[in-house]
Amino acid sequence: MADCLVNDIAETFDFLPETWGALLGGLERRIGASRRVVTAVRFDGVDQPSFRHPDLAGLALDRIARIDVDAEDAGALLRAAVDAASDSLPDLVAGVGQTAAALRGDAPDAQGQLGSLVVALQSLMSLTVAAGTAADISYGADPGADTIVRGACARIEAALATLVARQTDGDTRAVADALDEHLAPAVAGWTAVLTPIRMRAA
Protein backbone atom coordinates (compact mmCIF):
# COMPACT_ATOMS: atom_id res chain seq x y z
CA MET A 1 0.00 0.00 0.00
CA ALA A 2 1.15 3.55 -0.76
CA ASP A 3 2.55 5.69 2.03
CA CYS A 4 -0.03 8.33 2.96
CA LEU A 5 0.91 11.64 4.58
CA VAL A 6 -1.64 14.16 5.81
CA ASN A 7 -0.14 17.62 6.19
CA ASP A 8 3.31 15.94 6.07
CA ILE A 9 2.43 13.54 8.92
CA ALA A 10 2.33 9.82 8.16
CA GLU A 11 -1.16 8.35 8.40
CA THR A 12 -1.90 4.82 9.55
CA PHE A 13 -5.07 2.87 8.88
CA ASP A 14 -6.83 0.12 10.78
CA PHE A 15 -7.72 -1.46 7.43
CA LEU A 16 -5.86 -1.98 4.16
CA PRO A 17 -7.56 0.03 1.41
CA GLU A 18 -6.81 -1.30 -2.04
CA THR A 19 -8.17 1.62 -4.04
CA TRP A 20 -7.96 5.38 -3.85
CA GLY A 21 -11.72 5.63 -3.26
CA ALA A 22 -11.52 3.36 -0.21
CA LEU A 23 -8.56 5.28 1.18
CA LEU A 24 -10.21 8.67 0.65
CA GLY A 25 -13.43 7.49 2.27
CA GLY A 26 -11.65 6.16 5.33
CA LEU A 27 -9.45 9.22 5.57
CA GLU A 28 -12.34 11.65 5.37
CA ARG A 29 -14.25 9.79 8.07
CA ARG A 30 -11.23 10.03 10.34
CA ILE A 31 -10.30 13.66 9.78
CA GLY A 32 -13.95 14.65 9.63
CA ALA A 33 -14.17 13.84 13.33
CA SER A 34 -11.78 16.75 13.92
CA ARG A 35 -13.69 18.96 11.49
CA ARG A 36 -11.07 18.91 8.80
CA VAL A 37 -11.57 18.40 5.09
CA VAL A 38 -9.29 17.18 2.30
CA THR A 39 -8.44 20.10 0.02
CA ALA A 40 -5.61 18.81 -2.17
CA VAL A 41 -4.00 15.50 -3.11
CA ARG A 42 -0.75 14.53 -4.84
CA PHE A 43 0.17 11.07 -6.14
CA ASP A 44 3.95 10.65 -6.20
CA GLY A 45 4.32 14.42 -6.26
CA VAL A 46 1.80 15.02 -9.06
CA ASP A 47 -1.23 17.20 -8.24
CA GLN A 48 -4.62 15.49 -8.58
CA PRO A 49 -7.18 18.30 -8.99
CA SER A 50 -9.93 15.76 -9.71
CA PHE A 51 -9.18 13.56 -6.70
CA ARG A 52 -12.90 13.29 -5.85
CA HIS A 53 -13.97 12.28 -9.34
CA PRO A 54 -15.69 8.86 -9.41
CA ASP A 55 -13.47 7.73 -12.29
CA LEU A 56 -10.46 7.92 -9.98
CA ALA A 57 -12.05 5.98 -7.12
CA GLY A 58 -11.07 2.58 -8.50
CA LEU A 59 -7.40 3.44 -8.95
CA ALA A 60 -5.30 0.66 -7.41
CA LEU A 61 -2.97 1.88 -4.69
CA ASP A 62 -0.26 -0.60 -5.62
CA ARG A 63 0.53 1.71 -8.55
CA ILE A 64 1.40 4.61 -6.21
CA ALA A 65 4.36 4.88 -3.84
CA ARG A 66 3.35 8.01 -1.93
CA ILE A 67 0.16 10.00 -1.43
CA ASP A 68 0.35 13.52 0.01
CA VAL A 69 -2.88 14.97 1.35
CA ASP A 70 -3.56 18.55 2.42
CA ALA A 71 -6.33 18.90 5.00
CA GLU A 72 -7.72 22.17 6.33
CA ASP A 73 -10.04 23.13 9.13
CA ALA A 74 -13.51 22.93 7.62
CA GLY A 75 -14.75 26.02 9.46
CA ALA A 76 -11.87 28.16 8.21
CA LEU A 77 -12.34 26.77 4.70
CA LEU A 78 -16.03 27.57 4.89
CA ARG A 79 -15.48 31.17 5.94
CA ALA A 80 -12.84 31.72 3.25
CA ALA A 81 -15.03 30.20 0.53
CA VAL A 82 -18.13 32.20 1.47
CA ASP A 83 -16.18 35.44 1.80
CA ALA A 84 -14.56 34.89 -1.61
CA ALA A 85 -17.94 34.21 -3.18
CA SER A 86 -19.51 37.26 -1.50
CA ASP A 87 -16.67 39.49 -2.61
CA SER A 88 -17.16 38.41 -6.21
CA LEU A 89 -20.87 39.28 -6.42
CA PRO A 90 -20.64 43.04 -7.16
CA ASP A 91 -18.16 42.43 -9.97
CA LEU A 92 -20.31 39.63 -11.36
CA VAL A 93 -23.46 41.76 -11.38
CA ALA A 94 -21.51 44.57 -13.06
CA GLY A 95 -20.12 42.04 -15.54
CA VAL A 96 -23.63 40.93 -16.50
CA GLY A 97 -24.58 44.52 -17.29
CA GLN A 98 -21.36 45.20 -19.18
CA THR A 99 -21.80 42.06 -21.27
CA ALA A 100 -25.38 43.01 -22.11
CA ALA A 101 -24.22 46.48 -23.17
CA ALA A 102 -21.42 44.96 -25.27
CA LEU A 103 -23.90 42.69 -27.05
CA ARG A 104 -26.29 45.56 -27.77
CA GLY A 105 -23.42 47.67 -29.08
CA ASP A 106 -22.03 44.85 -31.24
CA ALA A 107 -18.67 45.17 -29.49
CA PRO A 108 -15.97 42.97 -31.06
CA ASP A 109 -15.27 41.21 -27.77
CA ALA A 110 -18.92 40.75 -26.76
CA GLN A 111 -18.93 36.99 -27.29
CA GLY A 112 -15.68 36.65 -25.37
CA GLN A 113 -17.20 38.60 -22.49
CA LEU A 114 -20.22 36.31 -22.53
CA GLY A 115 -18.02 33.20 -22.38
CA SER A 116 -15.98 34.62 -19.50
CA LEU A 117 -19.18 35.50 -17.65
CA VAL A 118 -20.50 31.93 -17.94
CA VAL A 119 -17.20 30.55 -16.60
CA ALA A 120 -17.32 32.99 -13.67
CA LEU A 121 -20.87 31.93 -12.83
CA GLN A 122 -19.93 28.26 -12.93
CA SER A 123 -17.07 29.05 -10.53
CA LEU A 124 -19.49 30.85 -8.21
CA MET A 125 -21.80 27.85 -8.09
CA SER A 126 -18.91 25.43 -7.54
CA LEU A 127 -17.52 27.60 -4.74
CA THR A 128 -20.92 27.77 -3.10
CA VAL A 129 -21.36 24.00 -3.25
CA ALA A 130 -17.89 23.58 -1.71
CA ALA A 131 -18.85 25.98 1.07
CA GLY A 132 -22.05 24.07 1.71
CA THR A 133 -20.11 20.81 1.91
CA ALA A 134 -17.70 22.35 4.41
CA ALA A 135 -20.65 23.60 6.46
CA ASP A 136 -22.18 20.13 6.53
CA ILE A 137 -18.87 18.63 7.68
CA SER A 138 -18.37 21.26 10.37
CA TYR A 139 -21.88 21.74 11.70
CA GLY A 140 -24.04 18.95 10.33
CA ALA A 141 -26.45 18.92 7.42
CA ASP A 142 -28.89 21.79 7.04
CA PRO A 143 -31.73 20.74 4.71
CA GLY A 144 -33.07 24.30 4.63
CA ALA A 145 -29.78 25.74 3.41
CA ASP A 146 -29.43 22.92 0.87
CA THR A 147 -32.89 23.76 -0.50
CA ILE A 148 -31.93 27.43 -0.87
CA VAL A 149 -28.72 26.52 -2.71
CA ARG A 150 -30.53 24.14 -5.06
CA GLY A 151 -33.18 26.74 -5.82
CA ALA A 152 -30.64 29.48 -6.51
CA CYS A 153 -28.54 27.20 -8.71
CA ALA A 154 -31.67 26.23 -10.62
CA ARG A 155 -32.49 29.90 -11.27
CA ILE A 156 -29.04 30.60 -12.66
CA GLU A 157 -29.08 27.40 -14.70
CA ALA A 158 -32.49 28.37 -16.13
CA ALA A 159 -31.16 31.82 -16.99
CA LEU A 160 -28.14 30.27 -18.69
CA ALA A 161 -30.39 27.89 -20.62
CA THR A 162 -32.38 30.89 -21.85
CA LEU A 163 -29.15 32.57 -22.92
CA VAL A 164 -28.04 29.48 -24.84
CA ALA A 165 -31.40 29.20 -26.59
CA ARG A 166 -31.36 32.84 -27.66
CA GLN A 167 -27.71 32.62 -28.63
CA THR A 168 -28.52 29.61 -30.80
CA ASP A 169 -31.23 31.67 -32.50
CA GLY A 170 -28.58 34.30 -33.27
CA ASP A 171 -30.56 37.06 -31.55
CA THR A 172 -27.93 39.04 -29.66
CA ARG A 173 -30.45 41.66 -28.50
CA ALA A 174 -32.56 38.91 -26.94
CA VAL A 175 -29.43 37.52 -25.26
CA ALA A 176 -28.71 40.96 -23.81
CA ASP A 177 -32.29 41.24 -22.56
CA ALA A 178 -32.03 37.82 -20.92
CA LEU A 179 -28.84 38.91 -19.18
CA ASP A 180 -30.53 41.98 -17.71
CA GLU A 181 -33.93 40.45 -16.99
CA HIS A 182 -33.03 36.95 -15.80
CA LEU A 183 -29.37 36.54 -15.00
CA ALA A 184 -28.63 39.82 -13.22
CA PRO A 185 -31.39 39.34 -10.60
CA ALA A 186 -30.33 35.71 -10.04
CA VAL A 187 -26.73 36.75 -9.38
CA ALA A 188 -27.70 39.75 -7.23
CA GLY A 189 -29.88 37.45 -5.13
CA TRP A 190 -27.01 35.06 -4.44
CA THR A 191 -26.43 36.79 -1.10
CA ALA A 192 -29.51 34.96 0.16
CA VAL A 193 -27.64 31.71 -0.50
CA LEU A 194 -24.35 32.73 1.07
CA THR A 195 -25.63 34.46 4.21
CA PRO A 196 -27.09 31.35 5.90
CA ILE A 197 -23.91 29.40 5.17
CA ARG A 198 -21.75 32.19 6.58
CA MET A 199 -23.91 32.48 9.69
CA ARG A 200 -23.25 28.82 10.46
CA ALA A 201 -19.55 29.63 10.62
CA ALA A 202 -19.89 32.81 12.68
XYZ file of N, CA and C in Angstrom:
606
model
N 0.833 -1.194 0.000
C 0.000 0.000 0.000
C 0.871 1.248 0.000
N 0.402 2.309 -0.667
C 1.148 3.552 -0.756
C 1.275 4.207 0.616
N 2.410 4.882 0.827
C 2.553 5.685 2.029
C 1.619 6.890 1.901
N 0.906 7.212 2.976
C -0.030 8.327 2.963
C 0.364 9.328 4.045
N 0.570 10.579 3.644
C 0.911 11.638 4.584
C -0.160 12.714 4.534
N -0.651 13.089 5.697
C -1.641 14.157 5.807
C -0.960 15.350 6.459
N -0.866 16.436 5.717
C -0.141 17.624 6.187
C 1.267 17.240 6.659
N 1.913 16.387 5.845
C 3.306 15.940 6.071
C 3.467 15.007 7.273
N 2.372 14.496 7.809
C 2.431 13.539 8.923
C 1.926 12.194 8.426
N 2.711 11.146 8.637
C 2.335 9.816 8.163
C 1.023 9.368 8.789
N 0.158 8.819 7.969
C -1.158 8.355 8.402
C -1.172 6.827 8.431
N -1.751 6.270 9.473
C -1.902 4.822 9.554
C -3.382 4.474 9.524
N -3.680 3.295 9.017
C -5.069 2.867 8.880
C -5.283 1.552 9.611
N -6.500 1.371 10.121
C -6.832 0.116 10.783
C -7.419 -0.890 9.789
N -7.306 -0.546 8.499
C -7.716 -1.463 7.433
C -6.760 -1.231 6.272
N -6.773 -2.095 5.289
C -5.864 -1.981 4.157
C -6.653 -1.628 2.892
N -6.823 -0.352 2.623
C -7.559 0.034 1.411
C -6.768 -0.355 0.171
N -7.475 -0.880 -0.802
C -6.813 -1.303 -2.039
C -6.969 -0.286 -3.155
N -7.928 0.628 -3.000
C -8.170 1.624 -4.038
C -8.143 3.021 -3.431
N -7.971 3.998 -4.303
C -7.960 5.383 -3.854
C -9.312 5.756 -3.239
N -10.403 5.303 -3.803
C -11.718 5.627 -3.260
C -11.883 5.136 -1.833
N -11.418 3.914 -1.568
C -11.516 3.361 -0.215
C -10.645 4.147 0.760
N -9.448 4.511 0.310
C -8.556 5.278 1.183
C -9.143 6.654 1.484
N -9.641 7.334 0.452
C -10.210 8.670 0.653
C -11.407 8.615 1.585
N -12.268 7.612 1.397
C -13.433 7.491 2.268
C -13.042 7.297 3.724
N -12.096 6.389 3.964
C -11.648 6.157 5.332
C -10.957 7.360 5.919
N -10.171 8.039 5.108
C -9.450 9.215 5.569
C -10.411 10.343 5.930
N -11.407 10.564 5.097
C -12.343 11.654 5.372
C -13.199 11.368 6.602
N -13.515 10.111 6.833
C -14.252 9.795 8.066
C -13.398 10.105 9.284
N -12.118 9.803 9.193
C -11.232 10.030 10.335
C -11.006 11.520 10.586
N -10.603 12.246 9.555
C -10.299 13.657 9.778
C -11.572 14.484 9.940
N -12.691 13.943 9.438
C -13.955 14.649 9.627
C -14.336 14.760 11.088
N -13.883 13.799 11.887
C -14.171 13.843 13.327
C -13.526 15.053 13.987
N -12.436 15.551 13.397
C -11.780 16.751 13.924
C -12.114 17.979 13.068
N -13.189 17.868 12.308
C -13.693 18.965 11.485
C -12.641 19.493 10.515
N -11.975 18.549 9.872
C -11.068 18.911 8.796
C -11.587 18.314 7.496
N -11.125 18.870 6.396
C -11.573 18.397 5.090
C -10.373 18.337 4.150
N -10.357 17.323 3.282
C -9.289 17.177 2.299
C -9.453 18.255 1.230
N -8.382 19.016 1.006
C -8.444 20.101 0.023
C -7.533 19.891 -1.177
N -6.516 19.049 -1.045
C -5.606 18.809 -2.167
C -4.941 17.451 -1.996
N -4.612 16.831 -3.123
C -3.997 15.499 -3.113
C -2.919 15.445 -4.190
N -1.815 14.765 -3.864
C -0.746 14.528 -4.836
C -0.384 13.050 -4.823
N -0.292 12.453 -5.992
C 0.173 11.074 -6.144
C 1.614 11.126 -6.638
N 2.528 10.631 -5.826
C 3.947 10.646 -6.198
C 4.386 12.028 -6.682
N 3.924 13.050 -5.963
C 4.321 14.422 -6.258
C 3.527 15.121 -7.335
N 2.588 14.429 -7.963
C 1.803 15.016 -9.055
C 0.424 15.425 -8.527
N 0.064 16.703 -8.705
C -1.229 17.199 -8.241
C -2.373 16.429 -8.902
N -3.420 16.184 -8.100
C -4.615 15.485 -8.582
C -5.833 16.373 -8.343
N -6.063 17.367 -9.215
C -7.177 18.296 -8.986
C -8.548 17.626 -9.007
N -8.652 16.467 -9.640
C -9.933 15.755 -9.710
C -9.943 14.558 -8.763
N -9.338 14.727 -7.584
C -9.182 13.565 -6.698
C -10.511 13.018 -6.191
N -11.591 13.793 -6.270
C -12.901 13.285 -5.845
C -13.714 12.699 -6.995
N -13.199 12.750 -8.193
C -13.973 12.277 -9.344
C -14.179 10.764 -9.247
N -15.399 10.309 -9.507
C -15.690 8.864 -9.408
C -14.773 8.000 -10.267
N -14.328 8.533 -11.411
C -13.472 7.734 -12.293
C -12.139 7.379 -11.643
N -11.740 8.162 -10.634
C -10.458 7.923 -9.983
C -10.596 6.980 -8.783
N -11.824 6.752 -8.345
C -12.054 5.976 -7.117
C -11.492 4.561 -7.204
N -11.532 3.960 -8.369
C -11.074 2.584 -8.504
C -9.584 2.419 -8.741
N -8.837 3.520 -8.713
C -7.397 3.440 -8.947
C -6.726 2.579 -7.893
N -5.978 1.562 -8.339
C -5.299 0.656 -7.411
C -4.123 1.356 -6.746
N -4.028 1.209 -5.435
C -2.968 1.883 -4.690
C -1.601 1.255 -4.904
N -1.562 0.025 -5.408
C -0.260 -0.599 -5.620
C 0.509 0.041 -6.768
N -0.134 0.991 -7.471
C 0.531 1.712 -8.545
C 1.137 3.019 -8.054
N 0.947 3.333 -6.759
C 1.397 4.612 -6.210
C 2.311 4.340 -5.018
N 3.429 5.051 -4.964
C 4.357 4.877 -3.840
C 4.032 5.810 -2.675
N 3.587 7.025 -2.994
C 3.351 8.008 -1.932
C 2.161 8.893 -2.282
N 1.308 9.115 -1.280
C 0.162 10.005 -1.432
C 0.286 11.121 -0.399
N 0.321 12.358 -0.879
C 0.347 13.522 0.015
C -1.026 14.170 0.005
N -1.547 14.398 1.204
C -2.883 14.967 1.353
C -2.779 16.261 2.158
N -3.427 17.313 1.660
C -3.561 18.554 2.421
C -4.958 18.570 3.021
N -5.040 18.828 4.313
C -6.334 18.902 4.997
C -6.412 20.215 5.770
N -7.539 20.883 5.663
C -7.721 22.165 6.334
C -8.929 22.103 7.263
N -8.910 22.998 8.237
C -10.044 23.133 9.131
C -11.278 23.500 8.311
N -12.326 22.725 8.456
C -13.515 22.930 7.625
C -14.167 24.280 7.886
N -14.154 24.717 9.143
C -14.748 26.016 9.458
C -14.007 27.159 8.794
N -12.666 27.110 8.848
C -11.874 28.157 8.211
C -12.056 28.128 6.698
N -12.117 26.918 6.134
C -12.336 26.774 4.698
C -13.696 27.333 4.308
N -14.683 27.071 5.141
C -16.032 27.570 4.887
C -16.059 29.084 4.860
N -15.467 29.701 5.879
C -15.483 31.168 5.939
C -14.758 31.776 4.743
N -13.607 31.200 4.382
C -12.842 31.722 3.249
C -13.626 31.582 1.944
N -14.280 30.435 1.764
C -15.030 30.200 0.528
C -16.220 31.145 0.411
N -16.957 31.310 1.508
C -18.129 32.195 1.472
C -17.705 33.643 1.270
N -16.650 34.059 1.943
C -16.185 35.439 1.797
C -15.716 35.702 0.367
N -15.018 34.728 -0.223
C -14.558 34.891 -1.606
C -15.748 34.999 -2.558
N -16.755 34.163 -2.329
C -17.943 34.212 -3.180
C -18.683 35.535 -3.008
N -18.823 35.989 -1.770
C -19.510 37.261 -1.502
C -18.784 38.425 -2.150
N -17.459 38.402 -2.038
C -16.668 39.494 -2.607
C -16.786 39.564 -4.127
N -17.087 38.439 -4.753
C -17.160 38.409 -6.214
C -18.496 38.898 -6.763
N -19.526 38.966 -5.924
C -20.870 39.276 -6.421
C -20.989 40.646 -7.090
N -20.493 41.743 -6.482
C -20.639 43.041 -7.155
C -20.004 43.058 -8.544
N -18.821 42.469 -8.665
C -18.159 42.431 -9.973
C -18.936 41.577 -10.964
N -19.536 40.484 -10.474
C -20.313 39.629 -11.365
C -21.568 40.338 -11.870
N -22.257 41.019 -10.966
C -23.455 41.757 -11.382
C -23.076 42.831 -12.396
N -21.978 43.552 -12.117
C -21.511 44.565 -13.060
C -21.133 43.920 -14.394
N -20.515 42.739 -14.326
C -20.119 42.036 -15.542
C -21.306 41.640 -16.397
N -22.412 41.270 -15.748
C -23.625 40.930 -16.502
C -24.098 42.143 -17.292
N -24.146 43.304 -16.616
C -24.585 44.521 -17.293
C -23.644 44.939 -18.410
N -22.347 44.827 -18.163
C -21.363 45.197 -19.179
C -21.452 44.282 -20.400
N -21.680 42.993 -20.147
C -21.798 42.055 -21.266
C -23.048 42.345 -22.078
N -24.147 42.662 -21.389
C -25.379 43.005 -22.108
C -25.163 44.246 -22.972
N -24.485 45.246 -22.418
C -24.223 46.475 -23.174
C -23.318 46.186 -24.377
N -22.326 45.308 -24.178
C -21.423 44.964 -25.274
C -22.173 44.266 -26.401
N -23.116 43.391 -26.037
C -23.902 42.695 -27.050
C -24.792 43.673 -27.815
N -25.410 44.587 -27.100
C -26.292 45.563 -27.772
C -25.490 46.495 -28.679
N -24.250 46.779 -28.286
C -23.418 47.674 -29.083
C -22.579 46.957 -30.121
N -22.792 45.648 -30.276
C -22.031 44.851 -31.244
C -20.523 45.010 -31.044
N -20.094 45.042 -29.793
C -18.671 45.167 -29.491
C -17.928 43.937 -30.000
N -16.718 44.110 -30.506
C -15.970 42.973 -31.064
C -15.717 41.856 -30.058
N -15.582 42.228 -28.782
C -15.271 41.212 -27.767
C -16.498 40.767 -26.980
N -17.692 41.062 -27.491
C -18.919 40.752 -26.756
C -19.063 39.260 -26.482
N -18.777 38.434 -27.482
C -18.927 36.990 -27.286
C -17.894 36.460 -26.295
N -16.703 37.045 -26.344
C -15.685 36.654 -25.369
C -16.101 37.021 -23.957
N -16.706 38.191 -23.795
C -17.204 38.600 -22.486
C -18.289 37.644 -21.995
N -19.147 37.233 -22.899
C -20.222 36.311 -22.531
C -19.647 34.976 -22.063
N -18.649 34.459 -22.779
C -18.018 33.202 -22.384
C -17.348 33.305 -21.025
N -16.644 34.421 -20.791
C -15.977 34.625 -19.502
C -16.996 34.725 -18.370
N -18.131 35.350 -18.655
C -19.179 35.496 -17.650
C -19.735 34.131 -17.254
N -19.970 33.275 -18.235
C -20.498 31.935 -17.944
C -19.510 31.150 -17.081
N -18.222 31.242 -17.401
C -17.202 30.552 -16.604
C -17.196 31.075 -15.172
N -17.314 32.389 -15.000
C -17.322 32.985 -13.668
C -18.535 32.525 -12.860
N -19.660 32.396 -13.522
C -20.868 31.933 -12.834
C -20.742 30.468 -12.423
N -20.150 29.663 -13.281
C -19.926 28.259 -12.931
C -18.994 28.156 -11.729
N -17.989 29.038 -11.671
C -17.074 29.054 -10.529
C -17.806 29.450 -9.258
N -18.707 30.425 -9.365
C -19.489 30.851 -8.205
C -20.316 29.701 -7.661
N -20.972 28.967 -8.545
C -21.797 27.853 -8.086
C -20.944 26.741 -7.474
N -19.801 26.461 -8.084
C -18.913 25.428 -7.537
C -18.380 25.831 -6.166
N -18.023 27.106 -6.018
C -17.519 27.602 -4.742
C -18.589 27.526 -3.667
N -19.819 27.824 -4.057
C -20.923 27.767 -3.096
C -21.192 26.338 -2.652
N -21.160 25.408 -3.592
C -21.360 24.001 -3.249
C -20.257 23.522 -2.312
N -19.007 23.948 -2.583
C -17.893 23.581 -1.707
C -18.096 24.143 -0.307
N -18.588 25.373 -0.229
C -18.847 25.983 1.072
C -19.944 25.229 1.804
N -20.983 24.841 1.082
C -22.052 24.072 1.707
C -21.575 22.729 2.222
N -20.683 22.084 1.464
C -20.112 20.812 1.907
C -19.296 21.001 3.175
N -18.491 22.063 3.216
C -17.698 22.349 4.411
C -18.601 22.629 5.606
N -19.711 23.315 5.375
C -20.655 23.600 6.460
C -21.266 22.312 6.998
N -21.604 21.399 6.103
C -22.181 20.127 6.535
C -21.178 19.328 7.362
N -19.903 19.360 6.942
C -18.872 18.635 7.680
C -18.666 19.243 9.053
N -18.664 20.574 9.111
C -18.371 21.257 10.372
C -19.547 21.262 11.341
N -20.744 21.466 10.819
C -21.877 21.735 11.695
C -23.074 20.815 11.491
N -22.929 19.839 10.601
C -24.042 18.946 10.332
C -24.882 19.462 9.176
N -25.636 18.564 8.587
C -26.452 18.921 7.420
C -27.540 19.915 7.801
N -27.831 20.806 6.864
C -28.893 21.793 7.041
C -29.800 21.712 5.812
N -30.863 20.913 5.880
C -31.734 20.742 4.708
C -32.278 22.058 4.180
N -32.550 23.009 5.072
C -33.073 24.301 4.627
C -32.084 25.046 3.758
N -30.815 25.057 4.189
C -29.780 25.736 3.409
C -29.565 25.024 2.080
N -29.605 23.687 2.106
C -29.434 22.921 0.865
C -30.544 23.249 -0.133
N -31.757 23.419 0.372
C -32.887 23.761 -0.499
C -32.688 25.128 -1.139
N -32.184 26.082 -0.350
C -31.929 27.428 -0.875
C -30.867 27.377 -1.968
N -29.796 26.627 -1.718
C -28.723 26.516 -2.705
C -29.243 25.889 -3.997
N -29.999 24.805 -3.870
C -30.526 24.137 -5.064
C -31.435 25.079 -5.853
N -32.274 25.813 -5.149
C -33.182 26.744 -5.821
C -32.438 27.849 -6.548
N -31.410 28.407 -5.894
C -30.639 29.484 -6.508
C -29.854 28.973 -7.710
N -29.262 27.794 -7.585
C -28.542 27.196 -8.713
C -29.493 26.945 -9.883
N -30.684 26.497 -9.566
C -31.671 26.225 -10.617
C -32.044 27.510 -11.353
N -32.148 28.632 -10.625
C -32.494 29.900 -11.272
C -31.381 30.351 -12.217
N -30.145 30.210 -11.779
C -29.036 30.602 -12.660
C -28.942 29.651 -13.852
N -29.125 28.354 -13.594
C -29.078 27.396 -14.700
C -30.187 27.666 -15.712
N -31.378 28.044 -15.222
C -32.486 28.367 -16.126
C -32.160 29.620 -16.940
N -31.538 30.609 -16.275
C -31.158 31.823 -16.986
C -30.109 31.511 -18.057
N -29.159 30.646 -17.716
C -28.138 30.268 -18.692
C -28.744 29.487 -19.863
N -29.721 28.637 -19.554
C -30.390 27.889 -20.622
C -31.107 28.842 -21.575
N -31.721 29.884 -21.016
C -32.384 30.892 -21.850
C -31.363 31.598 -22.732
N -30.208 31.916 -22.145
C -29.147 32.568 -22.918
C -28.704 31.688 -24.083
N -28.500 30.407 -23.802
C -28.041 29.481 -24.841
C -29.072 29.394 -25.968
N -30.343 29.297 -25.579
C -31.401 29.196 -26.593
C -31.427 30.438 -27.485
N -31.321 31.599 -26.871
C -31.361 32.838 -27.660
C -30.081 33.023 -28.466
N -28.973 32.555 -27.906
C -27.705 32.624 -28.635
C -27.767 31.715 -29.858
N -28.374 30.544 -29.682
C -28.521 29.605 -30.801
C -29.370 30.213 -31.907
N -30.376 30.998 -31.514
C -31.230 31.671 -32.499
C -30.507 32.824 -33.193
N -29.331 33.207 -32.662
C -28.576 34.299 -33.273
C -29.113 35.673 -32.950
N -29.942 35.781 -31.915
C -30.557 37.061 -31.555
C -29.784 37.680 -30.393
N -28.773 38.484 -30.719
C -27.931 39.044 -29.658
C -28.692 40.021 -28.771
N -29.671 40.731 -29.329
C -30.454 41.655 -28.498
C -31.268 40.875 -27.474
N -31.798 39.746 -27.876
C -32.556 38.915 -26.943
C -31.640 38.337 -25.873
N -30.411 38.007 -26.242
C -29.432 37.520 -25.262
C -29.159 38.614 -24.239
N -28.965 39.835 -24.713
C -28.713 40.964 -23.809
C -29.894 41.177 -22.865
N -31.104 41.077 -23.414
C -32.293 41.237 -22.563
C -32.351 40.148 -21.495
N -32.007 38.922 -21.881
C -32.028 37.819 -20.921
C -30.990 38.040 -19.821
N -29.859 38.605 -20.192
C -28.845 38.913 -19.180
C -29.400 39.881 -18.145
N -30.014 40.954 -18.625
C -30.529 41.984 -17.714
C -31.740 41.512 -16.924
N -32.636 40.786 -17.605
C -33.926 40.454 -16.987
C -33.892 39.187 -16.138
N -33.041 38.238 -16.499
C -33.031 36.946 -15.801
C -31.752 36.699 -14.999
N -30.617 36.909 -15.654
C -29.366 36.538 -14.997
C -28.953 37.542 -13.924
N -29.053 38.820 -14.205
C -28.626 39.823 -13.224
C -29.366 39.671 -11.887
N -30.704 39.523 -11.894
C -31.394 39.337 -10.600
C -30.978 38.052 -9.890
N -30.730 36.987 -10.660
C -30.326 35.714 -10.042
C -28.979 35.855 -9.354
N -28.052 36.559 -9.977
C -26.728 36.755 -9.381
C -26.825 37.698 -8.182
N -27.563 38.790 -8.332
C -27.705 39.748 -7.229
C -28.333 39.097 -6.008
N -29.212 38.125 -6.236
C -29.881 37.448 -5.127
C -29.062 36.346 -4.487
N -27.836 36.144 -4.963
C -27.010 35.060 -4.437
C -26.632 35.276 -2.976
N -26.708 36.516 -2.505
C -26.427 36.794 -1.096
C -27.338 35.974 -0.191
N -28.570 35.749 -0.635
C -29.513 34.962 0.164
C -29.040 33.521 0.326
N -28.206 33.051 -0.598
C -27.641 31.711 -0.504
C -26.453 31.707 0.456
N -25.595 32.705 0.320
C -24.348 32.735 1.069
C -24.523 33.100 2.541
N -25.482 33.979 2.818
C -25.632 34.456 4.209
C -25.921 33.338 5.194
N -26.858 32.420 4.924
C -27.094 31.348 5.900
C -25.881 30.455 6.108
N -25.119 30.218 5.040
C -23.912 29.400 5.174
C -22.892 30.114 6.054
N -22.718 31.407 5.807
C -21.752 32.187 6.584
C -22.148 32.270 8.047
N -23.441 32.387 8.298
C -23.914 32.476 9.689
C -23.604 31.217 10.478
N -23.576 30.084 9.789
C -23.255 28.820 10.463
C -21.810 28.795 10.931
N -20.964 29.591 10.268
C -19.548 29.631 10.617
C -19.199 30.787 11.546
N -20.162 31.627 11.857
C -19.889 32.805 12.678
C -19.524 32.392 14.102
